[in-house]
């Protein structure tokens, strides 16, 4: 688990705001955000401290560091602190992709 703190975050973010901010975290291979790809399993926020339950398409994905950096950049301005709880069960599958994510994948040539 990786954690960072943002001193000076003035008001407590809601889970909804964190979900929205996570849409700024883009999978570098597909160019689609991690929320619409279904990689974010859950978000909890207590007193400005956010925990993002997130997975990857594979435990061997080499992009973990990049996604962590993007997550921290998205959440630093709105949370007191945040961390990613990497989750491997249940494993990610195509059924987790949102309809918006499916439309974006179709637009770049995937047949879903």
Coordinates of C-alpha atoms in Angstrom, one line a residue:
X1 CA 0.0 0.0 0.0
X2 CA 1.2 3.4 -0.9
X3 CA 0.2 6.6 1.0
X4 CA 0.7 10.3 0.7
X5 CA -0.6 13.4 2.6
X6 CA -1.6 16.7 1.3
X7 CA -1.1 19.4 3.9
X8 CA -3.4 22.3 3.3
X9 CA -6.4 20.4 1.9
X10 CA -9.0 22.7 3.3
X11 CA -12.2 20.8 3.3
X12 CA -13.0 17.1 3.4
X13 CA -13.6 15.5 0.0
X14 CA -16.5 13.2 -0.4
X15 CA -16.3 9.7 -1.9
X16 CA -18.2 11.1 -5.0
X17 CA -15.5 13.8 -5.5
X18 CA -12.8 11.2 -5.2
X19 CA -14.6 8.9 -7.7
X20 CA -14.8 11.9 -10.1
X21 CA -11.1 12.8 -9.5
X22 CA -10.1 9.2 -10.3
X23 CA -11.5 9.8 -13.8
X24 CA -8.3 11.9 -14.4
X25 CA -6.2 8.7 -13.9
X26 CA -5.7 7.4 -17.4
X27 CA -4.5 3.9 -18.4
X28 CA -1.5 4.8 -20.5
X29 CA -1.9 1.8 -22.8
X30 CA -5.6 2.4 -23.7
X31 CA -6.0 6.1 -23.0
X32 CA -9.2 5.5 -20.9
X33 CA -9.6 6.3 -17.3
X34 CA -9.4 3.7 -14.6
X35 CA -12.9 4.2 -13.4
X36 CA -14.5 3.5 -16.8
X37 CA -12.2 0.5 -17.2
X38 CA -13.6 -0.9 -14.0
X39 CA -10.2 -0.9 -12.2
X40 CA -11.5 1.0 -9.2
X41 CA -13.5 -1.4 -7.0
X42 CA -14.3 1.0 -4.2
X43 CA -13.5 4.3 -2.5
X44 CA -13.9 5.2 1.1
X45 CA -13.3 8.6 2.6
X46 CA -13.3 9.4 6.3
X47 CA -12.4 12.9 7.5
X48 CA -10.6 13.7 4.3
X49 CA -8.6 10.5 4.3
X50 CA -9.3 8.4 1.1
X51 CA -8.7 4.8 0.4
X52 CA -9.0 3.6 -3.2
X53 CA -9.5 -0.1 -3.7
X54 CA -8.0 -0.6 -7.2
X55 CA -6.8 -3.5 -9.3
X56 CA -5.0 -3.9 -12.5
X57 CA -5.7 -6.1 -15.5
X58 CA -2.9 -8.3 -14.3
X59 CA -0.8 -8.5 -11.1
X60 CA 2.3 -8.4 -13.3
X61 CA 1.2 -5.1 -14.9
X62 CA 4.3 -2.9 -15.2
X63 CA 2.3 0.4 -14.9
X64 CA 1.7 0.3 -11.2
X65 CA 4.1 3.2 -10.4
X66 CA 2.7 5.4 -13.2
X67 CA -0.9 4.8 -12.0
X68 CA 0.1 5.6 -8.4
X69 CA 1.7 8.8 -9.5
X70 CA -1.4 9.8 -11.5
X71 CA -3.7 8.9 -8.6
X72 CA -1.7 11.0 -6.2
X73 CA -1.7 13.9 -8.6
X74 CA -5.5 13.6 -8.9
X75 CA -6.1 13.3 -5.2
X76 CA -3.5 15.5 -3.6
X77 CA -5.5 18.7 -4.1
X78 CA -8.8 17.3 -2.6
X79 CA -7.8 14.9 0.2
X80 CA -5.9 15.2 3.5
X81 CA -4.3 11.9 2.7
X82 CA -4.9 9.0 0.4
X83 CA -3.6 5.5 -0.3
X84 CA -4.2 2.8 -2.9
X85 CA -5.3 -0.6 -1.6
X86 CA -4.3 -2.9 -4.4
X87 CA -6.9 -5.6 -4.7
X88 CA -6.6 -8.9 -6.7
X89 CA -9.8 -10.6 -5.8
X90 CA -12.1 -10.7 -7.5
X91 CA -9.8 -10.6 -10.6
X92 CA -10.6 -7.9 -13.1
X93 CA -12.6 -8.9 -16.1
X94 CA -14.2 -7.2 -19.2
X95 CA -17.6 -7.2 -17.4
X96 CA -16.3 -4.5 -15.0
X97 CA -15.9 -2.0 -17.8
X98 CA -18.6 0.7 -17.7
X99 CA -20.8 1.6 -20.6
X100 CA -18.8 4.8 -21.1
X101 CA -15.6 2.7 -21.1
X102 CA -17.1 0.3 -23.7
X103 CA -18.0 3.3 -25.9
X104 CA -14.5 4.7 -25.6
X105 CA -13.0 1.3 -26.4
X106 CA -15.2 0.9 -29.5
X107 CA -14.1 4.3 -30.6
X108 CA -10.5 3.2 -30.7
X109 CA -11.3 0.0 -32.6
X110 CA -12.2 -2.7 -30.0
X111 CA -15.1 -5.0 -30.7
X112 CA -17.1 -5.4 -27.5

